[in-house]
Amino acid sequence: MKTLQQRYEGRGLGHDLIIQTSVRLMVPFIQLFGLYVIVHGHYSPGGGFQGGVLLGASFILLALAFDIKMSMRHFSERINLVLGNTGALLFVGTGVLCALVGGLFLDYSALTALFPMDAIEWRSFGIFIVEVGVGLAVASIMLSLYWDLSSNGDLEEGL
Amino acid sequence: MKTVALLATLLTGALLLYGTKDFAPWADPQSPASTHLSAYYIENAVKETHVPNLVTAVLGDYRGYDTMFETVVIYCAGLAVVSVLRRRKS
């Protein structure tokens, strides 16, 4: 790890105009596509896991082409942790909520008691809520894993 | 010690490989998995959940409990890495 960081400083690895420009152009499209994959998971191949990985990878790409500070300016450490917790809580919370309003655990049709909508529509919408939770958790945890593992945990300078 | 570990690994591997002999053959329409659950999902998923993507319906609704713990596993991995490695006060 140490030698890699020294090489990084010595030869200016990663600071390449072509790479930085192309990453700058690509990242918004990757993020948009990630959101599309999460939201469109009902109708086409996709879902929370795949879309979350795309979202997380876009910020990892920023960190690789520029540095960790750059990716943390766009997606701060605190927001990252909050979103990771929110994602996991959204999934478990939906399940618990279903049980609280009188159904079985994760039986989304029970949520008609909260908001009057067709039970089958709720089952479809419940899947969507849960997928958003999965996407948030996966994106932020992936990013957190990269940040911490690549910078030895001090979030100062990574690979 | 190393030899014992190697032997144990090889033995477990051999047992697992031996176990695959009893699996249903690939793409066998008469295997138990294809005759009970899959047929139910294919026939009723769209009707019951209004989700055209069968994979999402199974993952998010019928097998929601499984997916929940997949998410929790990822979450725990993140928590473990943060709590072991993170040195900066946030």
CSV table of C-alpha atoms in Angstrom, one decimal:
chain,number,residue,atom,x,y,z
A,1,MET,CA,0.0,0.0,0.0
A,2,LYS,CA,2.8,2.4,1.0
A,3,THR,CA,4.8,1.8,-2.1
A,4,LEU,CA,1.8,2.2,-4.4
A,5,GLN,CA,1.1,5.5,-2.8
A,6,GLN,CA,4.7,6.6,-3.3
A,7,ARG,CA,4.6,5.6,-6.9
A,8,TYR,CA,1.4,7.5,-7.2
A,9,GLU,CA,3.0,10.6,-5.9
A,10,GLY,CA,6.3,10.2,-7.8
A,11,ARG,CA,5.0,9.6,-11.3
A,12,GLY,CA,1.7,11.3,-11.1
A,13,LEU,CA,-0.2,8.1,-11.9
A,14,GLY,CA,-3.8,8.7,-12.5
A,15,HIS,CA,-3.5,12.3,-13.4
A,16,ASP,CA,-4.1,11.9,-17.1
A,17,LEU,CA,-6.0,14.5,-19.1
A,18,ILE,CA,-7.7,11.9,-21.4
A,19,ILE,CA,-8.8,9.8,-18.4
A,20,GLN,CA,-10.0,12.7,-16.4
A,21,THR,CA,-11.9,14.3,-19.2
A,22,SER,CA,-13.6,11.0,-20.3
A,23,VAL,CA,-14.5,10.2,-16.7
A,24,ARG,CA,-15.9,13.7,-16.2
A,25,LEU,CA,-18.1,13.2,-19.3
A,26,MET,CA,-19.1,9.6,-18.4
A,27,VAL,CA,-20.0,9.9,-14.8
A,28,PRO,CA,-23.3,11.7,-15.2
A,29,PHE,CA,-24.5,9.2,-17.7
A,30,ILE,CA,-23.5,6.3,-15.5
A,31,GLN,CA,-25.4,7.8,-12.6
A,32,LEU,CA,-28.4,8.4,-14.7
A,33,PHE,CA,-28.3,4.9,-16.0
A,34,GLY,CA,-27.9,3.6,-12.4
A,35,LEU,CA,-31.0,5.4,-11.3
A,36,TYR,CA,-32.8,4.1,-14.4
A,37,VAL,CA,-31.8,0.5,-13.7
A,38,ILE,CA,-33.2,0.9,-10.1
A,39,VAL,CA,-36.4,2.5,-11.1
A,40,HIS,CA,-37.0,0.4,-14.2
A,41,GLY,CA,-36.3,-2.9,-12.4
A,42,HIS,CA,-39.9,-3.9,-12.7
A,43,TYR,CA,-40.0,-3.9,-16.5
A,44,SER,CA,-36.5,-4.7,-17.7
A,45,PRO,CA,-33.5,-6.6,-16.4
A,46,GLY,CA,-32.3,-4.6,-13.4
A,47,GLY,CA,-33.1,-3.8,-9.8
A,48,GLY,CA,-31.7,-2.5,-6.6
A,49,PHE,CA,-28.4,-4.5,-6.6
A,50,GLN,CA,-27.4,-3.7,-10.2
A,51,GLY,CA,-28.4,-0.1,-10.1
A,52,GLY,CA,-26.8,0.4,-6.7
A,53,VAL,CA,-23.5,-1.0,-8.0
A,54,LEU,CA,-23.7,1.3,-11.0
A,55,LEU,CA,-24.2,4.3,-8.7
A,56,GLY,CA,-21.4,3.3,-6.4
A,57,ALA,CA,-19.1,2.5,-9.3
A,58,SER,CA,-19.6,6.0,-10.7
A,59,PHE,CA,-18.1,7.6,-7.6
A,60,ILE,CA,-15.4,5.0,-7.4
A,61,LEU,CA,-14.5,6.0,-11.0
A,62,LEU,CA,-14.2,9.6,-9.8
A,63,ALA,CA,-11.9,8.5,-7.0
A,64,LEU,CA,-9.8,6.5,-9.4
A,65,ALA,CA,-9.4,9.1,-12.1
A,66,PHE,CA,-9.0,12.0,-9.7
A,67,ASP,CA,-8.5,11.2,-6.0
A,68,ILE,CA,-10.6,10.3,-2.9
A,69,LYS,CA,-11.1,13.9,-1.9
A,70,MET,CA,-12.7,14.6,-5.3
A,71,SER,CA,-15.2,11.8,-4.9
A,72,MET,CA,-15.9,12.8,-1.3
A,73,ARG,CA,-16.6,16.4,-2.4
A,74,HIS,CA,-19.5,15.0,-4.5
A,75,PHE,CA,-20.7,12.5,-2.0
A,76,SER,CA,-19.7,13.3,1.5
A,77,GLU,CA,-18.8,10.7,4.1
A,78,ARG,CA,-21.6,11.6,6.3
A,79,ILE,CA,-24.3,11.4,3.6
A,80,ASN,CA,-22.8,8.1,2.6
A,81,LEU,CA,-23.2,6.6,6.0
A,82,VAL,CA,-26.7,8.1,6.4
A,83,LEU,CA,-27.8,6.7,3.0
A,84,GLY,CA,-26.4,3.3,3.7
A,85,ASN,CA,-28.3,3.1,7.0
A,86,THR,CA,-31.4,4.5,5.3
A,87,GLY,CA,-31.3,1.9,2.6
A,88,ALA,CA,-31.1,-1.1,5.0
A,89,LEU,CA,-33.7,0.5,7.3
A,90,LEU,CA,-36.1,1.1,4.3
A,91,PHE,CA,-36.1,-2.6,3.5
A,92,VAL,CA,-36.4,-3.9,7.0
A,93,GLY,CA,-38.8,-1.1,8.0
A,94,THR,CA,-41.1,-1.9,5.1
A,95,GLY,CA,-41.3,-5.5,6.3
A,96,VAL,CA,-41.9,-4.5,9.9
A,97,LEU,CA,-44.5,-2.0,8.9
A,98,CYS,CA,-46.4,-4.6,7.0
A,99,ALA,CA,-46.4,-6.8,10.1
A,100,LEU,CA,-47.5,-3.8,12.3
A,101,VAL,CA,-50.5,-2.9,10.2
A,102,GLY,CA,-51.8,-6.4,10.4
A,103,GLY,CA,-50.3,-8.5,7.6
A,104,LEU,CA,-47.4,-10.9,7.5
A,105,PHE,CA,-43.8,-9.7,7.5
A,106,LEU,CA,-43.0,-8.3,4.0
A,107,ASP,CA,-46.5,-8.9,2.8
A,108,TYR,CA,-46.9,-5.6,1.0
A,109,SER,CA,-50.6,-6.0,0.4
A,110,ALA,CA,-51.2,-5.3,4.1
A,111,LEU,CA,-50.2,-1.7,3.5
A,112,THR,CA,-53.6,-0.9,2.0
A,113,ALA,CA,-54.5,-0.2,5.7
A,114,LEU,CA,-52.2,2.8,5.6
A,115,PHE,CA,-52.9,4.1,2.1
A,116,PRO,CA,-56.0,2.9,0.3
A,117,MET,CA,-54.7,1.5,-2.9
A,118,ASP,CA,-55.4,-1.8,-4.6
A,119,ALA,CA,-53.7,-4.7,-2.7
A,120,ILE,CA,-52.0,-5.9,-5.9
A,121,GLU,CA,-50.8,-2.4,-6.7
A,122,TRP,CA,-49.3,-2.2,-3.3
A,123,ARG,CA,-47.5,-5.5,-3.9
A,124,SER,CA,-46.0,-3.9,-7.0
A,125,PHE,CA,-45.2,-0.6,-5.2
A,126,GLY,CA,-43.8,-2.4,-2.2
A,127,ILE,CA,-41.2,-4.1,-4.4
A,128,PHE,CA,-40.3,-0.7,-5.8
A,129,ILE,CA,-39.7,0.8,-2.2
A,130,VAL,CA,-37.7,-2.2,-1.3
A,131,GLU,CA,-35.6,-2.0,-4.4
A,132,VAL,CA,-34.8,1.6,-3.7
A,133,GLY,CA,-33.7,0.6,-0.3
A,134,VAL,CA,-31.4,-2.1,-1.7
A,135,GLY,CA,-30.0,0.4,-4.2
A,136,LEU,CA,-29.2,3.0,-1.6
A,137,ALA,CA,-27.5,0.5,0.7
A,138,VAL,CA,-25.5,-1.2,-2.0
A,139,ALA,CA,-24.3,2.1,-3.6
A,140,SER,CA,-23.2,3.6,-0.3
A,141,ILE,CA,-21.6,0.5,1.1
A,142,MET,CA,-19.7,-0.2,-2.1
A,143,LEU,CA,-18.3,3.3,-2.0
A,144,SER,CA,-17.5,3.0,1.7
A,145,LEU,CA,-15.7,-0.3,1.2
A,146,TYR,CA,-13.6,1.3,-1.6
A,147,TRP,CA,-12.8,4.5,0.4
A,148,ASP,CA,-11.8,2.6,3.6
A,149,LEU,CA,-9.9,-0.2,1.9
A,150,SER,CA,-7.9,1.9,-0.5
A,151,SER,CA,-6.9,4.6,1.9
A,152,ASN,CA,-6.1,2.4,4.9
A,153,GLY,CA,-9.1,3.9,6.7
A,154,ASP,CA,-7.9,7.5,7.0
A,155,LEU,CA,-9.7,8.7,3.9
A,156,GLU,CA,-6.8,11.0,3.0
A,157,GLU,CA,-5.3,9.5,0.0
A,158,GLY,CA,-6.1,6.3,-1.8
A,159,LEU,CA,-4.9,4.3,-4.8
B,1,MET,CA,-1.1,-29.4,10.2
B,2,LYS,CA,-1.0,-28.2,6.6
B,3,THR,CA,-1.4,-31.8,5.3
B,4,VAL,CA,-4.4,-32.3,7.6
B,5,ALA,CA,-6.0,-29.1,6.3
B,6,LEU,CA,-5.3,-30.1,2.7
B,7,LEU,CA,-6.8,-33.6,3.3
B,8,ALA,CA,-9.9,-32.1,4.9
B,9,THR,CA,-10.4,-29.7,2.0
B,10,LEU,CA,-9.9,-32.4,-0.6
B,11,LEU,CA,-12.3,-34.7,1.3
B,12,THR,CA,-15.0,-32.1,1.6
B,13,GLY,CA,-14.5,-31.2,-2.1
B,14,ALA,CA,-14.8,-34.8,-3.1
B,15,LEU,CA,-18.0,-35.2,-1.0
B,16,LEU,CA,-19.6,-32.2,-2.5
B,17,LEU,CA,-18.7,-33.3,-6.1
B,18,TYR,CA,-20.1,-36.7,-5.2
B,19,GLY,CA,-23.3,-35.0,-4.1
B,20,THR,CA,-23.8,-33.3,-7.4
B,21,LYS,CA,-24.3,-36.7,-9.0
B,22,ASP,CA,-27.8,-36.7,-7.5
B,23,PHE,CA,-28.8,-33.3,-8.9
B,24,ALA,CA,-31.6,-33.2,-11.4
B,25,PRO,CA,-30.0,-32.8,-14.9
B,26,TRP,CA,-29.9,-29.4,-16.5
B,27,ALA,CA,-33.1,-28.1,-18.2
B,28,ASP,CA,-35.0,-31.2,-17.1
B,29,PRO,CA,-38.7,-30.2,-17.3
B,30,GLN,CA,-39.6,-33.0,-14.9
B,31,SER,CA,-37.3,-32.0,-12.0
B,32,PRO,CA,-39.1,-31.0,-8.8
B,33,ALA,CA,-38.0,-27.4,-9.1
B,34,SER,CA,-39.6,-27.1,-12.5
B,35,THR,CA,-42.8,-28.9,-11.7
B,36,HIS,CA,-43.9,-27.1,-8.5
B,37,LEU,CA,-42.5,-23.6,-7.7
B,38,SER,CA,-41.4,-22.4,-11.1
B,39,ALA,CA,-44.7,-23.2,-12.7
B,40,TYR,CA,-46.6,-21.4,-10.0
B,41,TYR,CA,-44.4,-18.3,-10.3
B,42,ILE,CA,-44.7,-18.2,-14.1
B,43,GLU,CA,-48.5,-18.6,-14.0
B,44,ASN,CA,-49.3,-16.3,-11.2
B,45,ALA,CA,-46.6,-13.7,-10.7
B,46,VAL,CA,-47.9,-11.0,-13.1
B,47,LYS,CA,-51.5,-11.6,-11.9
B,48,GLU,CA,-50.6,-11.3,-8.2
B,49,THR,CA,-47.9,-8.6,-8.2
B,50,HIS,CA,-48.5,-6.6,-11.4
B,51,VAL,CA,-44.7,-6.7,-12.1
B,52,PRO,CA,-43.9,-7.8,-15.6
B,53,ASN,CA,-40.4,-8.7,-14.7
B,54,LEU,CA,-40.6,-12.2,-13.2
B,55,VAL,CA,-37.1,-12.0,-11.7
B,56,THR,CA,-38.0,-8.8,-9.8
B,57,ALA,CA,-41.3,-10.3,-8.6
B,58,VAL,CA,-39.6,-13.4,-7.2
B,59,LEU,CA,-36.7,-11.5,-5.7
B,60,GLY,CA,-38.7,-8.7,-4.2
B,61,ASP,CA,-42.0,-10.3,-3.2
B,62,TYR,CA,-42.0,-14.1,-3.1
B,63,ARG,CA,-38.4,-14.3,-1.8
B,64,GLY,CA,-38.3,-10.9,-0.1
B,65,TYR,CA,-37.0,-12.4,3.1
B,66,ASP,CA,-34.0,-13.8,1.3
B,67,THR,CA,-33.3,-10.5,-0.5
B,68,MET,CA,-33.6,-8.6,2.8
B,69,PHE,CA,-30.8,-10.7,4.3
B,70,GLU,CA,-28.7,-10.2,1.2
B,71,THR,CA,-28.9,-6.5,1.8
B,72,VAL,CA,-28.2,-6.9,5.5
B,73,VAL,CA,-25.1,-9.0,4.6
B,74,ILE,CA,-23.8,-6.2,2.4
B,75,TYR,CA,-24.6,-3.7,5.2
B,76,CYS,CA,-22.7,-5.8,7.8
B,77,ALA,CA,-19.7,-6.0,5.5
B,78,GLY,CA,-19.7,-2.2,5.2
B,79,LEU,CA,-20.1,-1.8,9.0
B,80,ALA,CA,-17.2,-4.3,9.6
B,81,VAL,CA,-14.9,-2.5,7.3
B,82,VAL,CA,-15.7,0.9,8.6
B,83,SER,CA,-15.4,-0.2,12.3
B,84,VAL,CA,-12.1,-2.1,11.7
B,85,LEU,CA,-10.3,0.3,9.4
B,86,ARG,CA,-11.7,3.8,9.8
B,87,ARG,CA,-9.3,6.0,11.7
B,88,ARG,CA,-10.7,9.4,11.2
B,89,LYS,CA,-13.3,10.9,13.4
B,90,SER,CA,-16.2,12.0,11.3
